[in-house]
């Protein structure tokens, strides 16, 4: 490894159109107005967690020497 400066970069999630990190099918007990529904009127709806966002990271790195 040489001494000196180095430029690094990382590009993440550039071409993903749809992404999710988790998902589940669960009972939704809330109605359209936000109130609670009776148990027999619950809907099964998908719950999806958001995935990682697009990111571009650039930066300098200074190397002091080998350890």
JSON list of N, CA, C and O in Angstrom, two decimals, residues 8-56:
[
{"chain": "A", "resi": 8, "resn": "UNK", "atom": "N", "xyz": [-12.23, 7.81, -3.26]},
{"chain": "A", "resi": 8, "resn": "UNK", "atom": "CA", "xyz": [-13.08, 6.63, -3.34]},
{"chain": "A", "resi": 8, "resn": "UNK", "atom": "C", "xyz": [-14.51, 7.06, -3.61]},
{"chain": "A", "resi": 8, "resn": "UNK", "atom": "O", "xyz": [-14.90, 8.20, -3.37]},
{"chain": "A", "resi": 9, "resn": "UNK", "atom": "N", "xyz": [-15.29, 6.13, -4.13]},
{"chain": "A", "resi": 9, "resn": "UNK", "atom": "CA", "xyz": [-16.70, 6.39, -4.40]},
{"chain": "A", "resi": 9, "resn": "UNK", "atom": "C", "xyz": [-17.51, 5.12, -4.31]},
{"chain": "A", "resi": 9, "resn": "UNK", "atom": "O", "xyz": [-17.01, 4.02, -4.51]},
{"chain": "A", "resi": 10, "resn": "UNK", "atom": "N", "xyz": [-18.80, 5.27, -3.98]},
{"chain": "A", "resi": 10, "resn": "UNK", "atom": "CA", "xyz": [-19.73, 4.15, -3.91]},
{"chain": "A", "resi": 10, "resn": "UNK", "atom": "C", "xyz": [-21.10, 4.62, -4.37]},
{"chain": "A", "resi": 10, "resn": "UNK", "atom": "O", "xyz": [-21.60, 5.64, -3.92]},
{"chain": "A", "resi": 11, "resn": "UNK", "atom": "N", "xyz": [-21.71, 3.86, -5.27]},
{"chain": "A", "resi": 11, "resn": "UNK", "atom": "CA", "xyz": [-23.05, 4.15, -5.79]},
{"chain": "A", "resi": 11, "resn": "UNK", "atom": "C", "xyz": [-23.95, 2.98, -5.42]},
{"chain": "A", "resi": 11, "resn": "UNK", "atom": "O", "xyz": [-23.65, 1.84, -5.75]},
{"chain": "A", "resi": 12, "resn": "UNK", "atom": "N", "xyz": [-25.04, 3.24, -4.71]},
{"chain": "A", "resi": 12, "resn": "UNK", "atom": "CA", "xyz": [-25.93, 2.18, -4.24]},
{"chain": "A", "resi": 12, "resn": "UNK", "atom": "C", "xyz": [-27.34, 2.36, -4.78]},
{"chain": "A", "resi": 12, "resn": "UNK", "atom": "O", "xyz": [-27.83, 3.48, -4.88]},
{"chain": "A", "resi": 13, "resn": "UNK", "atom": "N", "xyz": [-27.97, 1.24, -5.10]},
{"chain": "A", "resi": 13, "resn": "UNK", "atom": "CA", "xyz": [-29.38, 1.20, -5.50]},
{"chain": "A", "resi": 13, "resn": "UNK", "atom": "C", "xyz": [-29.71, 2.06, -6.72]},
{"chain": "A", "resi": 13, "resn": "UNK", "atom": "O", "xyz": [-30.79, 2.63, -6.82]},
{"chain": "A", "resi": 14, "resn": "UNK", "atom": "N", "xyz": [-28.81, 2.15, -7.66]},
{"chain": "A", "resi": 14, "resn": "UNK", "atom": "CA", "xyz": [-28.98, 3.04, -8.81]},
{"chain": "A", "resi": 14, "resn": "UNK", "atom": "C", "xyz": [-30.13, 2.61, -9.72]},
{"chain": "A", "resi": 14, "resn": "UNK", "atom": "O", "xyz": [-30.90, 3.43, -10.17]},
{"chain": "A", "resi": 15, "resn": "UNK", "atom": "N", "xyz": [-30.26, 1.32, -10.01]},
{"chain": "A", "resi": 15, "resn": "UNK", "atom": "CA", "xyz": [-31.21, 0.86, -11.01]},
{"chain": "A", "resi": 15, "resn": "UNK", "atom": "C", "xyz": [-32.45, 0.20, -10.43]},
{"chain": "A", "resi": 15, "resn": "UNK", "atom": "O", "xyz": [-33.27, -0.32, -11.16]},
{"chain": "A", "resi": 16, "resn": "UNK", "atom": "N", "xyz": [-32.62, 0.21, -9.11]},
{"chain": "A", "resi": 16, "resn": "UNK", "atom": "CA", "xyz": [-33.80, -0.39, -8.49]},
{"chain": "A", "resi": 16, "resn": "UNK", "atom": "C", "xyz": [-35.02, 0.52, -8.67]},
{"chain": "A", "resi": 16, "resn": "UNK", "atom": "O", "xyz": [-34.99, 1.68, -8.30]},
{"chain": "A", "resi": 17, "resn": "UNK", "atom": "N", "xyz": [-36.07, -0.02, -9.26]},
{"chain": "A", "resi": 17, "resn": "UNK", "atom": "CA", "xyz": [-37.30, 0.74, -9.44]},
{"chain": "A", "resi": 17, "resn": "UNK", "atom": "C", "xyz": [-38.23, 0.57, -8.24]},
{"chain": "A", "resi": 17, "resn": "UNK", "atom": "O", "xyz": [-38.89, 1.49, -7.81]},
{"chain": "A", "resi": 18, "resn": "UNK", "atom": "N", "xyz": [-38.31, -0.65, -7.74]},
{"chain": "A", "resi": 18, "resn": "UNK", "atom": "CA", "xyz": [-39.13, -0.96, -6.57]},
{"chain": "A", "resi": 18, "resn": "UNK", "atom": "C", "xyz": [-38.28, -1.78, -5.62]},
{"chain": "A", "resi": 18, "resn": "UNK", "atom": "O", "xyz": [-37.64, -2.74, -6.03]},
{"chain": "A", "resi": 19, "resn": "UNK", "atom": "N", "xyz": [-38.26, -1.38, -4.38]},
{"chain": "A", "resi": 19, "resn": "UNK", "atom": "CA", "xyz": [-37.50, -2.17, -3.42]},
{"chain": "A", "resi": 19, "resn": "UNK", "atom": "C", "xyz": [-38.18, -2.08, -2.06]},
{"chain": "A", "resi": 19, "resn": "UNK", "atom": "O", "xyz": [-38.77, -1.09, -1.70]},
{"chain": "A", "resi": 20, "resn": "UNK", "atom": "N", "xyz": [-38.11, -3.17, -1.33]},
{"chain": "A", "resi": 20, "resn": "UNK", "atom": "CA", "xyz": [-38.64, -3.23, 0.02]},
{"chain": "A", "resi": 20, "resn": "UNK", "atom": "C", "xyz": [-37.72, -4.10, 0.86]},
{"chain": "A", "resi": 20, "resn": "UNK", "atom": "O", "xyz": [-37.11, -5.03, 0.36]},
{"chain": "A", "resi": 21, "resn": "UNK", "atom": "N", "xyz": [-37.62, -3.79, 2.11]},
{"chain": "A", "resi": 21, "resn": "UNK", "atom": "CA", "xyz": [-36.73, -4.56, 2.97]},
{"chain": "A", "resi": 21, "resn": "UNK", "atom": "C", "xyz": [-37.47, -5.65, 3.73]},
{"chain": "A", "resi": 21, "resn": "UNK", "atom": "O", "xyz": [-36.86, -6.59, 4.21]},
{"chain": "A", "resi": 22, "resn": "UNK", "atom": "N", "xyz": [-38.78, -5.53, 3.87]},
{"chain": "A", "resi": 22, "resn": "UNK", "atom": "CA", "xyz": [-39.56, -6.54, 4.55]},
{"chain": "A", "resi": 22, "resn": "UNK", "atom": "C", "xyz": [-41.03, -6.40, 4.16]},
{"chain": "A", "resi": 22, "resn": "UNK", "atom": "O", "xyz": [-41.45, -5.37, 3.63]},
{"chain": "A", "resi": 23, "resn": "UNK", "atom": "N", "xyz": [-41.78, -7.43, 4.44]},
{"chain": "A", "resi": 23, "resn": "UNK", "atom": "CA", "xyz": [-43.20, -7.36, 4.13]},
{"chain": "A", "resi": 23, "resn": "UNK", "atom": "C", "xyz": [-43.97, -8.40, 4.93]},
{"chain": "A", "resi": 23, "resn": "UNK", "atom": "O", "xyz": [-43.41, -9.39, 5.36]},
{"chain": "A", "resi": 24, "resn": "UNK", "atom": "N", "xyz": [-45.24, -8.16, 5.13]},
{"chain": "A", "resi": 24, "resn": "UNK", "atom": "CA", "xyz": [-46.10, -9.10, 5.85]},
{"chain": "A", "resi": 24, "resn": "UNK", "atom": "C", "xyz": [-47.54, -8.85, 5.43]},
{"chain": "A", "resi": 24, "resn": "UNK", "atom": "O", "xyz": [-47.90, -7.76, 5.00]},
{"chain": "A", "resi": 25, "resn": "UNK", "atom": "N", "xyz": [-48.35, -9.87, 5.56]},
{"chain": "A", "resi": 25, "resn": "UNK", "atom": "CA", "xyz": [-49.79, -9.73, 5.33]},
{"chain": "A", "resi": 25, "resn": "UNK", "atom": "C", "xyz": [-50.44, -9.74, 6.71]},
{"chain": "A", "resi": 25, "resn": "UNK", "atom": "O", "xyz": [-50.29, -10.70, 7.47]},
{"chain": "A", "resi": 26, "resn": "UNK", "atom": "N", "xyz": [-51.11, -8.67, 7.05]},
{"chain": "A", "resi": 26, "resn": "UNK", "atom": "CA", "xyz": [-51.68, -8.57, 8.40]},
{"chain": "A", "resi": 26, "resn": "UNK", "atom": "C", "xyz": [-53.06, -7.98, 8.38]},
{"chain": "A", "resi": 26, "resn": "UNK", "atom": "O", "xyz": [-53.50, -7.39, 7.39]},
{"chain": "A", "resi": 27, "resn": "UNK", "atom": "N", "xyz": [-53.76, -8.14, 9.49]},
{"chain": "A", "resi": 27, "resn": "UNK", "atom": "CA", "xyz": [-55.10, -7.61, 9.62]},
{"chain": "A", "resi": 27, "resn": "UNK", "atom": "C", "xyz": [-55.08, -6.13, 9.94]},
{"chain": "A", "resi": 27, "resn": "UNK", "atom": "O", "xyz": [-54.38, -5.68, 10.84]},
{"chain": "A", "resi": 28, "resn": "UNK", "atom": "N", "xyz": [-55.81, -5.35, 9.16]},
{"chain": "A", "resi": 28, "resn": "UNK", "atom": "CA", "xyz": [-55.91, -3.92, 9.39]},
{"chain": "A", "resi": 28, "resn": "UNK", "atom": "C", "xyz": [-57.24, -3.64, 10.10]},
{"chain": "A", "resi": 28, "resn": "UNK", "atom": "O", "xyz": [-58.31, -3.85, 9.54]},
{"chain": "A", "resi": 29, "resn": "UNK", "atom": "N", "xyz": [-57.15, -3.15, 11.33]},
{"chain": "A", "resi": 29, "resn": "UNK", "atom": "CA", "xyz": [-58.37, -2.92, 12.10]},
{"chain": "A", "resi": 29, "resn": "UNK", "atom": "C", "xyz": [-58.85, -1.48, 12.04]},
{"chain": "A", "resi": 29, "resn": "UNK", "atom": "O", "xyz": [-59.77, -1.10, 12.74]},
{"chain": "A", "resi": 30, "resn": "UNK", "atom": "N", "xyz": [-58.24, -0.65, 11.19]},
{"chain": "A", "resi": 30, "resn": "UNK", "atom": "CA", "xyz": [-58.64, 0.75, 11.05]},
{"chain": "A", "resi": 30, "resn": "UNK", "atom": "C", "xyz": [-59.46, 0.95, 9.78]},
{"chain": "A", "resi": 30, "resn": "UNK", "atom": "O", "xyz": [-59.14, 0.43, 8.73]},
{"chain": "A", "resi": 31, "resn": "UNK", "atom": "N", "xyz": [-60.52, 1.71, 9.89]},
{"chain": "A", "resi": 31, "resn": "UNK", "atom": "CA", "xyz": [-61.36, 2.03, 8.74]},
{"chain": "A", "resi": 31, "resn": "UNK", "atom": "C", "xyz": [-60.83, 3.23, 7.98]},
{"chain": "A", "resi": 31, "resn": "UNK", "atom": "O", "xyz": [-59.84, 3.85, 8.38]},
{"chain": "A", "resi": 32, "resn": "UNK", "atom": "N", "xyz": [-61.49, 3.61, 6.88]},
{"chain": "A", "resi": 32, "resn": "UNK", "atom": "CA", "xyz": [-61.05, 4.75, 6.08]},
{"chain": "A", "resi": 32, "resn": "UNK", "atom": "C", "xyz": [-61.02, 6.07, 6.85]},
{"chain": "A", "resi": 32, "resn": "UNK", "atom": "O", "xyz": [-60.22, 6.95, 6.57]},
{"chain": "A", "resi": 33, "resn": "UNK", "atom": "N", "xyz": [-61.88, 6.21, 7.85]},
{"chain": "A", "resi": 33, "resn": "UNK", "atom": "CA", "xyz": [-61.91, 7.45, 8.62]},
{"chain": "A", "resi": 33, "resn": "UNK", "atom": "C", "xyz": [-60.91, 7.45, 9.78]},
{"chain": "A", "resi": 33, "resn": "UNK", "atom": "O", "xyz": [-60.78, 8.43, 10.49]},
{"chain": "A", "resi": 34, "resn": "UNK", "atom": "N", "xyz": [-60.21, 6.32, 10.00]},
{"chain": "A", "resi": 34, "resn": "UNK", "atom": "CA", "xyz": [-59.22, 6.22, 11.06]},
{"chain": "A", "resi": 34, "resn": "UNK", "atom": "C", "xyz": [-59.73, 5.57, 12.32]},
{"chain": "A", "resi": 34, "resn": "UNK", "atom": "O", "xyz": [-58.98, 5.34, 13.25]},
{"chain": "A", "resi": 35, "resn": "UNK", "atom": "N", "xyz": [-61.02, 5.27, 12.37]},
{"chain": "A", "resi": 35, "resn": "UNK", "atom": "CA", "xyz": [-61.59, 4.63, 13.56]},
{"chain": "A", "resi": 35, "resn": "UNK", "atom": "C", "xyz": [-61.40, 3.12, 13.52]},
{"chain": "A", "resi": 35, "resn": "UNK", "atom": "O", "xyz": [-61.12, 2.54, 12.47]},
{"chain": "A", "resi": 36, "resn": "UNK", "atom": "N", "xyz": [-61.56, 2.48, 14.67]},
{"chain": "A", "resi": 36, "resn": "UNK", "atom": "CA", "xyz": [-61.42, 1.03, 14.76]},
{"chain": "A", "resi": 36, "resn": "UNK", "atom": "C", "xyz": [-62.66, 0.33, 14.22]},
{"chain": "A", "resi": 36, "resn": "UNK", "atom": "O", "xyz": [-63.78, 0.78, 14.43]},
{"chain": "A", "resi": 37, "resn": "UNK", "atom": "N", "xyz": [-62.42, -0.78, 13.53]},
{"chain": "A", "resi": 37, "resn": "UNK", "atom": "CA", "xyz": [-63.52, -1.60, 13.02]},
{"chain": "A", "resi": 37, "resn": "UNK", "atom": "C", "xyz": [-63.78, -2.76, 13.97]},
{"chain": "A", "resi": 37, "resn": "UNK", "atom": "O", "xyz": [-62.93, -3.14, 14.75]},
{"chain": "A", "resi": 38, "resn": "UNK", "atom": "N", "xyz": [-64.93, -3.37, 13.81]},
{"chain": "A", "resi": 38, "resn": "UNK", "atom": "CA", "xyz": [-65.23, -4.60, 14.53]},
{"chain": "A", "resi": 38, "resn": "UNK", "atom": "C", "xyz": [-64.35, -5.72, 13.99]},
{"chain": "A", "resi": 38, "resn": "UNK", "atom": "O", "xyz": [-63.92, -5.69, 12.82]},
{"chain": "A", "resi": 39, "resn": "UNK", "atom": "N", "xyz": [-64.05, -6.72, 14.81]},
{"chain": "A", "resi": 39, "resn": "UNK", "atom": "CA", "xyz": [-63.13, -7.79, 14.45]},
{"chain": "A", "resi": 39, "resn": "UNK", "atom": "C", "xyz": [-63.54, -8.49, 13.15]},
{"chain": "A", "resi": 39, "resn": "UNK", "atom": "O", "xyz": [-62.70, -8.81, 12.32]},
{"chain": "A", "resi": 40, "resn": "UNK", "atom": "N", "xyz": [-64.82, -8.71, 12.94]},
{"chain": "A", "resi": 40, "resn": "UNK", "atom": "CA", "xyz": [-65.27, -9.41, 11.72]},
{"chain": "A", "resi": 40, "resn": "UNK", "atom": "C", "xyz": [-65.13, -8.56, 10.45]},
{"chain": "A", "resi": 40, "resn": "UNK", "atom": "O", "xyz": [-65.24, -9.08, 9.35]},
{"chain": "A", "resi": 41, "resn": "UNK", "atom": "N", "xyz": [-64.87, -7.26, 10.59]},
{"chain": "A", "resi": 41, "resn": "UNK", "atom": "CA", "xyz": [-64.72, -6.38, 9.43]},
{"chain": "A", "resi": 41, "resn": "UNK", "atom": "C", "xyz": [-63.26, -6.01, 9.11]},
{"chain": "A", "resi": 41, "resn": "UNK", "atom": "O", "xyz": [-63.02, -5.13, 8.29]},
{"chain": "A", "resi": 42, "resn": "UNK", "atom": "N", "xyz": [-62.31, -6.66, 9.76]},
{"chain": "A", "resi": 42, "resn": "UNK", "atom": "CA", "xyz": [-60.90, -6.38, 9.48]},
{"chain": "A", "resi": 42, "resn": "UNK", "atom": "C", "xyz": [-60.55, -6.80, 8.05]},
{"chain": "A", "resi": 42, "resn": "UNK", "atom": "O", "xyz": [-61.09, -7.77, 7.53]},
{"chain": "A", "resi": 43, "resn": "UNK", "atom": "N", "xyz": [-59.67, -6.07, 7.42]},
{"chain": "A", "resi": 43, "resn": "UNK", "atom": "CA", "xyz": [-59.18, -6.41, 6.08]},
{"chain": "A", "resi": 43, "resn": "UNK", "atom": "C", "xyz": [-57.76, -6.97, 6.19]},
{"chain": "A", "resi": 43, "resn": "UNK", "atom": "O", "xyz": [-56.97, -6.50, 7.00]},
{"chain": "A", "resi": 44, "resn": "UNK", "atom": "N", "xyz": [-57.43, -7.96, 5.36]},
{"chain": "A", "resi": 44, "resn": "UNK", "atom": "CA", "xyz": [-56.04, -8.43, 5.25]},
{"chain": "A", "resi": 44, "resn": "UNK", "atom": "C", "xyz": [-55.35, -7.56, 4.22]},
{"chain": "A", "resi": 44, "resn": "UNK", "atom": "O", "xyz": [-55.77, -7.50, 3.07]},
{"chain": "A", "resi": 45, "resn": "UNK", "atom": "N", "xyz": [-54.31, -6.86, 4.65]},
{"chain": "A", "resi": 45, "resn": "UNK", "atom": "CA", "xyz": [-53.60, -5.93, 3.77]},
{"chain": "A", "resi": 45, "resn": "UNK", "atom": "C", "xyz": [-52.10, -6.15, 3.88]},
{"chain": "A", "resi": 45, "resn": "UNK", "atom": "O", "xyz": [-51.60, -6.51, 4.95]},
{"chain": "A", "resi": 46, "resn": "UNK", "atom": "N", "xyz": [-51.37, -5.90, 2.78]},
{"chain": "A", "resi": 46, "resn": "UNK", "atom": "CA", "xyz": [-49.91, -6.05, 2.85]},
{"chain": "A", "resi": 46, "resn": "UNK", "atom": "C", "xyz": [-49.27, -4.84, 3.54]},
{"chain": "A", "resi": 46, "resn": "UNK", "atom": "O", "xyz": [-49.69, -3.71, 3.34]},
{"chain": "A", "resi": 47, "resn": "UNK", "atom": "N", "xyz": [-48.30, -5.12, 4.38]},
{"chain": "A", "resi": 47, "resn": "UNK", "atom": "CA", "xyz": [-47.49, -4.09, 5.00]},
{"chain": "A", "resi": 47, "resn": "UNK", "atom": "C", "xyz": [-46.07, -4.26, 4.47]},
{"chain": "A", "resi": 47, "resn": "UNK", "atom": "O", "xyz": [-45.50, -5.34, 4.57]},
{"chain": "A", "resi": 48, "resn": "UNK", "atom": "N", "xyz": [-45.50, -3.21, 3.90]},
{"chain": "A", "resi": 48, "resn": "UNK", "atom": "CA", "xyz": [-44.17, -3.28, 3.30]},
{"chain": "A", "resi": 48, "resn": "UNK", "atom": "C", "xyz": [-43.27, -2.22, 3.92]},
{"chain": "A", "resi": 48, "resn": "UNK", "atom": "O", "xyz": [-43.65, -1.05, 4.01]},
{"chain": "A", "resi": 49, "resn": "UNK", "atom": "N", "xyz": [-42.08, -2.64, 4.34]},
{"chain": "A", "resi": 49, "resn": "UNK", "atom": "CA", "xyz": [-41.09, -1.69, 4.87]},
{"chain": "A", "resi": 49, "resn": "UNK", "atom": "C", "xyz": [-40.28, -1.11, 3.72]},
{"chain": "A", "resi": 49, "resn": "UNK", "atom": "O", "xyz": [-40.00, -1.79, 2.74]},
{"chain": "A", "resi": 50, "resn": "UNK", "atom": "N", "xyz": [-39.91, 0.15, 3.81]},
{"chain": "A", "resi": 50, "resn": "UNK", "atom": "CA", "xyz": [-39.15, 0.76, 2.72]},
{"chain": "A", "resi": 50, "resn": "UNK", "atom": "C", "xyz": [-37.75, 0.18, 2.62]},
{"chain": "A", "resi": 50, "resn": "UNK", "atom": "O", "xyz": [-37.15, -0.22, 3.62]},
{"chain": "A", "resi": 51, "resn": "UNK", "atom": "N", "xyz": [-37.22, 0.15, 1.40]},
{"chain": "A", "resi": 51, "resn": "UNK", "atom": "CA", "xyz": [-35.86, -0.33, 1.17]},
{"chain": "A", "resi": 51, "resn": "UNK", "atom": "C", "xyz": [-34.85, 0.78, 1.32]},
{"chain": "A", "resi": 51, "resn": "UNK", "atom": "O", "xyz": [-35.18, 1.91, 1.67]},
{"chain": "A", "resi": 52, "resn": "UNK", "atom": "N", "xyz": [-33.62, 0.44, 1.05]},
{"chain": "A", "resi": 52, "resn": "UNK", "atom": "CA", "xyz": [-32.53, 1.42, 1.16]},
{"chain": "A", "resi": 52, "resn": "UNK", "atom": "C", "xyz": [-32.68, 2.49, 0.08]},
{"chain": "A", "resi": 52, "resn": "UNK", "atom": "O", "xyz": [-33.06, 2.19, -1.06]},
{"chain": "A", "resi": 53, "resn": "UNK", "atom": "N", "xyz": [-32.39, 3.74, 0.38]},
{"chain": "A", "resi": 53, "resn": "UNK", "atom": "CA", "xyz": [-32.49, 4.80, -0.61]},
{"chain": "A", "resi": 53, "resn": "UNK", "atom": "C", "xyz": [-31.29, 4.79, -1.57]},
{"chain": "A", "resi": 53, "resn": "UNK", "atom": "O", "xyz": [-30.27, 4.17, -1.29]},
{"chain": "A", "resi": 54, "resn": "UNK", "atom": "N", "xyz": [-31.45, 5.47, -2.68]},
{"chain": "A", "resi": 54, "resn": "UNK", "atom": "CA", "xyz": [-30.31, 5.66, -3.59]},
{"chain": "A", "resi": 54, "resn": "UNK", "atom": "C", "xyz": [-29.27, 6.51, -2.88]},
{"chain": "A", "resi": 54, "resn": "UNK", "atom": "O", "xyz": [-29.60, 7.43, -2.14]},
{"chain": "A", "resi": 55, "resn": "UNK", "atom": "N", "xyz": [-28.01, 6.20, -3.12]},
{"chain": "A", "resi": 55, "resn": "UNK", "atom": "CA", "xyz": [-26.95, 6.94, -2.43]},
{"chain": "A", "resi": 55, "resn": "UNK", "atom": "C", "xyz": [-25.70, 7.02, -3.30]},
{"chain": "A", "resi": 55, "resn": "UNK", "atom": "O", "xyz": [-25.37, 6.08, -4.02]},
{"chain": "A", "resi": 56, "resn": "UNK", "atom": "N", "xyz": [-25.04, 8.15, -3.23]},
{"chain": "A", "resi": 56, "resn": "UNK", "atom": "CA", "xyz": [-23.75, 8.36, -3.88]},
{"chain": "A", "resi": 56, "resn": "UNK", "atom": "C", "xyz": [-22.81, 8.88, -2.81]},
{"chain": "A", "resi": 56, "resn": "UNK", "atom": "O", "xyz": [-23.08, 9.90, -2.17]}
]
